[in-house]
XYZ file of C-alpha atoms in Angstrom:
369
model
C 58.358 -42.409 6.617
C 56.124 -39.782 8.171
C 58.456 -38.850 11.028
C 59.093 -35.161 11.655
C 62.742 -34.100 11.507
C 64.018 -31.345 13.762
C 66.944 -29.418 12.302
C 68.914 -27.094 14.581
C 72.324 -26.178 15.943
C 74.206 -28.771 17.949
C 73.809 -26.626 21.061
C 70.575 -24.662 20.952
C 69.945 -21.606 23.084
C 69.673 -22.015 26.827
C 66.537 -20.537 28.391
C 67.454 -17.741 30.833
C 64.623 -18.820 33.120
C 64.794 -22.617 33.320
C 68.326 -23.119 31.932
C 66.881 -25.765 29.611
C 68.010 -25.778 26.000
C 65.552 -24.923 23.224
C 65.763 -28.316 21.489
C 65.250 -30.140 24.808
C 62.216 -27.985 25.640
C 60.626 -28.926 22.324
C 61.349 -32.614 22.883
C 59.819 -32.572 26.345
C 56.883 -30.177 25.929
C 55.828 -30.278 22.267
C 54.503 -33.821 21.633
C 53.610 -32.985 18.019
C 57.296 -32.309 17.330
C 59.125 -34.578 19.792
C 61.161 -37.656 18.928
C 59.134 -40.205 16.934
C 56.360 -37.619 16.322
C 54.918 -37.791 12.836
C 52.525 -36.104 10.463
C 50.597 -38.495 8.238
C 48.618 -36.887 5.455
C 44.977 -37.796 4.970
C 44.452 -40.445 2.266
C 41.717 -38.192 0.866
C 44.228 -35.358 0.363
C 47.351 -37.108 -0.977
C 50.402 -35.193 -2.143
C 51.661 -31.644 -1.972
C 49.331 -30.214 -4.607
C 46.204 -31.743 -3.051
C 47.214 -30.535 0.419
C 47.872 -27.013 -0.853
C 44.683 -26.709 -2.895
C 42.504 -28.164 -0.130
C 43.687 -25.505 2.314
C 43.232 -22.797 -0.323
C 39.648 -23.865 -1.010
C 39.035 -23.894 2.733
C 39.366 -20.095 2.619
C 36.078 -19.783 0.766
C 34.231 -21.957 3.265
C 35.550 -19.895 6.158
C 34.862 -16.630 4.319
C 31.213 -17.587 3.847
C 31.003 -18.661 7.486
C 32.599 -15.413 8.649
C 29.886 -13.399 6.914
C 27.239 -15.237 8.905
C 29.087 -15.452 12.217
C 31.911 -12.909 12.550
C 34.519 -14.028 15.086
C 36.786 -10.989 15.026
C 36.550 -7.382 16.141
C 38.152 -5.003 13.646
C 40.497 -2.194 14.626
C 41.646 0.331 12.031
C 45.253 1.047 12.913
C 46.732 4.413 11.927
C 50.344 4.251 10.773
C 52.923 6.989 11.224
C 52.903 7.949 7.516
C 49.114 8.358 7.442
C 48.463 4.892 6.080
C 46.010 2.495 7.711
C 45.790 -1.246 8.103
C 43.083 -3.533 9.459
C 43.673 -5.514 12.645
C 41.201 -8.327 13.318
C 41.039 -9.248 17.014
C 39.774 -12.297 18.858
C 39.468 -11.986 22.659
C 40.311 -8.309 22.393
C 38.634 -7.120 25.609
C 39.694 -7.217 29.261
C 43.409 -7.686 28.654
C 45.334 -8.548 31.800
C 48.353 -10.789 31.350
C 46.805 -12.756 28.508
C 49.294 -13.670 25.751
C 48.683 -12.074 22.355
C 49.457 -13.916 19.131
C 50.048 -11.551 16.214
C 49.391 -13.230 12.861
C 50.737 -12.440 9.393
C 49.091 -14.450 6.626
C 50.041 -15.137 3.005
C 49.759 -12.946 -0.123
C 46.814 -10.587 0.428
C 45.827 -13.012 3.211
C 43.026 -12.307 5.661
C 41.579 -13.507 8.942
C 39.383 -15.836 6.866
C 42.302 -17.959 5.727
C 41.775 -21.613 6.575
C 44.995 -22.072 8.538
C 44.518 -18.765 10.376
C 41.057 -19.806 11.543
C 42.252 -23.204 12.706
C 45.080 -21.721 14.750
C 42.938 -18.920 16.152
C 40.410 -21.441 17.482
C 43.132 -23.295 19.346
C 44.591 -20.124 20.824
C 41.196 -18.865 21.958
C 40.664 -22.236 23.641
C 43.936 -21.613 25.509
C 42.733 -18.094 26.454
C 45.213 -16.298 24.203
C 44.208 -13.170 22.327
C 44.765 -13.247 18.569
C 45.236 -10.287 16.232
C 45.511 -10.771 12.473
C 47.588 -7.988 10.935
C 46.527 -7.323 7.336
C 48.711 -5.746 4.700
C 47.861 -2.291 3.422
C 44.847 -2.345 1.122
C 44.008 -5.950 2.031
C 41.408 -7.688 4.167
C 38.613 -5.456 2.911
C 40.421 -2.227 3.790
C 41.422 0.535 1.368
C 44.710 2.327 0.959
C 44.755 5.787 2.525
C 48.190 6.686 1.108
C 49.743 5.766 -2.275
C 52.128 3.284 -0.645
C 50.954 -0.364 -1.026
C 52.796 -3.397 0.425
C 55.488 -5.773 -0.730
C 56.940 -9.133 0.285
C 59.621 -7.729 2.583
C 57.986 -4.566 3.923
C 58.359 -4.855 7.698
C 57.615 -1.260 8.760
C 53.896 -1.720 9.330
C 54.212 -4.901 11.364
C 56.947 -3.258 13.433
C 54.643 -0.334 14.224
C 51.843 -2.660 15.307
C 54.100 -4.734 17.566
C 55.656 -1.651 19.152
C 52.215 -0.173 19.757
C 50.912 -3.365 21.389
C 54.042 -3.649 23.508
C 53.558 -0.079 24.729
C 49.819 -0.109 25.344
C 49.635 -3.664 26.751
C 53.012 -4.074 28.478
C 51.926 -7.013 30.653
C 50.792 -9.143 27.710
C 53.438 -11.480 26.248
C 53.608 -11.045 22.467
C 54.113 -13.867 19.971
C 54.425 -13.885 16.191
C 52.768 -16.498 13.963
C 53.212 -16.250 10.218
C 52.442 -18.108 7.019
C 53.966 -18.099 3.523
C 54.661 -14.501 2.421
C 53.853 -13.359 5.942
C 56.495 -15.799 7.208
C 59.126 -14.044 5.123
C 58.055 -10.627 6.426
C 57.927 -11.700 10.076
C 61.245 -13.552 9.942
C 62.891 -10.549 8.301
C 61.432 -8.286 11.006
C 62.659 -10.529 13.835
C 66.135 -10.566 12.303
C 66.167 -6.804 11.789
C 65.233 -6.244 15.432
C 67.773 -8.694 16.821
C 68.228 -8.266 20.576
C 65.525 -5.574 20.642
C 62.687 -7.743 19.326
C 59.727 -7.453 21.748
C 58.276 -10.828 20.747
C 58.751 -13.762 23.122
C 58.947 -16.222 20.212
C 57.974 -16.573 16.560
C 56.811 -19.267 14.147
C 57.132 -19.201 10.357
C 55.093 -21.777 8.410
C 55.856 -22.346 4.729
C 58.606 -19.719 4.661
C 60.005 -19.048 1.152
C 63.321 -17.648 2.539
C 64.486 -16.337 -0.869
C 61.820 -14.230 -2.587
C 63.626 -13.860 -5.892
C 64.236 -17.575 -6.283
C 60.743 -18.625 -5.194
C 59.097 -16.268 -7.693
C 61.485 -17.377 -10.441
C 60.478 -20.944 -9.586
C 56.749 -20.182 -9.738
C 57.001 -18.172 -12.934
C 58.901 -21.021 -14.624
C 56.159 -23.605 -14.011
C 54.432 -23.124 -17.357
C 53.542 -26.794 -17.908
C 53.301 -27.841 -14.261
C 50.376 -27.971 -11.825
C 52.302 -25.312 -9.874
C 51.255 -22.868 -12.601
C 47.954 -22.703 -10.694
C 49.648 -21.012 -7.740
C 51.552 -18.582 -9.932
C 48.352 -17.448 -11.638
C 46.378 -17.332 -8.365
C 48.981 -15.113 -6.670
C 49.207 -12.894 -9.745
C 45.417 -12.582 -9.771
C 45.408 -11.570 -6.088
C 48.049 -8.908 -6.743
C 46.184 -7.486 -9.733
C 42.918 -7.433 -7.787
C 44.553 -5.578 -4.900
C 46.050 -3.067 -7.334
C 42.764 -2.499 -9.150
C 40.884 -1.982 -5.873
C 43.355 0.760 -4.887
C 44.436 1.965 -8.320
C 43.460 5.614 -7.993
C 45.267 5.965 -4.666
C 48.442 4.234 -5.885
C 48.429 6.291 -9.084
C 48.374 9.523 -7.078
C 52.032 8.953 -6.185
C 54.640 10.912 -8.204
C 55.587 7.739 -10.062
C 55.084 6.818 -13.702
C 52.998 3.628 -13.783
C 51.861 1.963 -17.008
C 48.408 0.673 -16.095
C 48.112 -1.312 -19.316
C 51.374 -3.178 -18.662
C 50.365 -3.845 -15.061
C 47.013 -5.278 -16.190
C 48.682 -7.388 -18.878
C 51.416 -8.803 -16.635
C 51.666 -12.534 -17.281
C 53.868 -13.372 -14.310
C 54.521 -12.244 -10.745
C 57.946 -10.977 -11.827
C 56.395 -8.801 -14.532
C 53.866 -7.363 -12.081
C 56.646 -6.657 -9.582
C 58.672 -4.931 -12.291
C 55.787 -2.793 -13.553
C 54.130 -1.869 -10.259
C 55.676 -2.875 -6.920
C 59.322 -1.967 -7.488
C 58.288 1.446 -8.869
C 56.012 2.165 -5.904
C 58.943 1.507 -3.555
C 61.622 3.158 -5.731
C 63.692 0.039 -6.435
C 65.765 -0.074 -9.611
C 64.418 -3.507 -10.597
C 62.126 -6.323 -9.483
C 65.175 -8.470 -8.751
C 66.615 -5.751 -6.521
C 63.364 -5.485 -4.542
C 62.978 -9.251 -4.159
C 66.571 -9.840 -3.077
C 66.327 -6.978 -0.591
C 63.016 -8.394 0.704
C 64.237 -11.917 1.450
C 64.491 -13.005 5.073
C 67.384 -15.413 4.459
C 70.163 -12.856 5.066
C 68.574 -11.903 8.407
C 68.484 -15.397 9.950
C 71.892 -14.967 11.596
C 70.672 -11.975 13.614
C 67.556 -13.562 15.176
C 67.735 -13.526 18.978
C 64.391 -14.990 20.055
C 63.260 -18.653 19.817
C 61.956 -19.082 16.281
C 60.492 -22.228 14.773
C 60.207 -22.848 11.051
C 57.751 -25.428 9.723
C 58.344 -26.611 6.165
C 57.181 -29.564 4.118
C 59.317 -31.511 1.658
C 56.418 -31.748 -0.803
C 55.654 -28.007 -0.720
C 55.189 -27.080 -4.410
C 55.806 -23.366 -3.751
C 58.543 -23.134 -1.123
C 60.588 -26.025 -2.437
C 63.286 -27.917 -0.532
C 66.203 -26.360 -2.455
C 65.244 -22.935 -1.048
C 65.521 -23.997 2.607
C 68.793 -22.544 4.018
C 69.763 -25.552 6.137
C 73.244 -24.275 7.008
C 71.958 -20.938 8.306
C 69.211 -22.646 10.302
C 71.797 -24.940 11.888
C 74.218 -22.145 12.748
C 71.931 -19.998 14.928
C 71.063 -21.558 18.338
C 67.735 -19.672 18.469
C 66.357 -21.429 15.376
C 64.645 -24.788 14.934
C 63.302 -26.203 11.663
C 60.525 -28.794 11.890
C 60.532 -30.630 8.571
C 57.649 -32.858 7.477
C 57.530 -35.253 4.542
C 54.024 -34.204 3.539
C 51.786 -31.195 4.087
C 52.100 -29.188 0.878
C 52.160 -25.425 1.185
C 50.611 -24.801 4.628
C 48.028 -27.539 4.036
C 48.824 -30.098 6.748
C 45.580 -32.053 6.490
C 45.996 -35.297 8.432
C 43.996 -38.213 9.892
C 41.639 -40.404 7.891
C 39.077 -37.674 7.289
C 41.004 -34.467 6.441
C 41.708 -32.661 9.711
C 43.984 -29.690 10.271
C 47.201 -30.501 12.160
C 49.235 -27.282 12.079
C 47.565 -25.703 15.130
C 48.951 -28.465 17.377
C 52.710 -27.844 17.010
C 52.108 -24.091 16.800
C 50.172 -23.888 20.076
C 52.487 -26.340 21.878
C 55.581 -24.374 20.875
C 54.171 -21.059 22.085
C 52.991 -22.582 25.365
C 56.492 -23.948 25.978
C 58.133 -20.641 25.075
C 55.750 -18.748 27.358
C 56.825 -20.985 30.220
C 60.577 -20.840 29.578
C 61.241 -17.510 27.859
C 58.707 -14.954 29.052
C 60.358 -12.620 31.535
């Protein structure tokens, strides 16, 4: 009942180093994902909604803790168009050949996110460096150009990865992403194809189709999922308000009243985001932002981790056929876990850092040149 299903092509990619196939590597070196492996949700956090909300509330505990004991060193990264983003580093000094895990979090996510902190602790234990890449105007930073961010904007992450690859050429680079960040990272990896400098990537709670997932959330008027719709909308409005004067300096006609009164994510996207990026409609932006069409072009080992009881990225949005047609892709599918919750054991304990760290360790061994 709790067994993890691995979904992939019949013949997965063969490692150029060891000649082992990707699916076989996972079976032999990733015990959290191997045959008969399971994820059993904590009885204190039962169901997709409880799992999702528990992880969300964990953000506030980690945010308070981070104020008392900061774990990251912040770098302000200058982008080619004059924009800036915040990079939060762990183990940022004395780089030699140490692997670097680049992290993209969820909507307006930060280095304080519960799942980010849990994974970062595990990677630091393994002597990996970790850098959390924030979106423009997020993570406590301010916009320095009128351009904000959107759910498929890969330019900034591409610049960061290229910069790290150039300035730290001996450090293997990995990509770990969650929720909205999973869509952005997957889209980036597909856009880069054979030229992607990452050794491997992981996407947890990937929505795959941004238009459909937002239509789903906006339709949940009488469902507990309405909580997530309103929370995401609140985050977007807060980010806009914090950077309103800078965004409004663009030669674009925004209606601030309509933006403030948006009652759904789709309305906010229509009134603000699509205008900032010169799209003709919210639907056009969201369809163009989705990572689904780029799955065929991925040419590095990429693992997707989705849960069947995810109330946000629901099962019907998972592109099983595409995931099974590319030998570089593997989907690890759990019965429970909610939206990047994955709280297991009797007393709620995070599980997601186990398969994530095991997968990267295996890919480092078999795929790093």
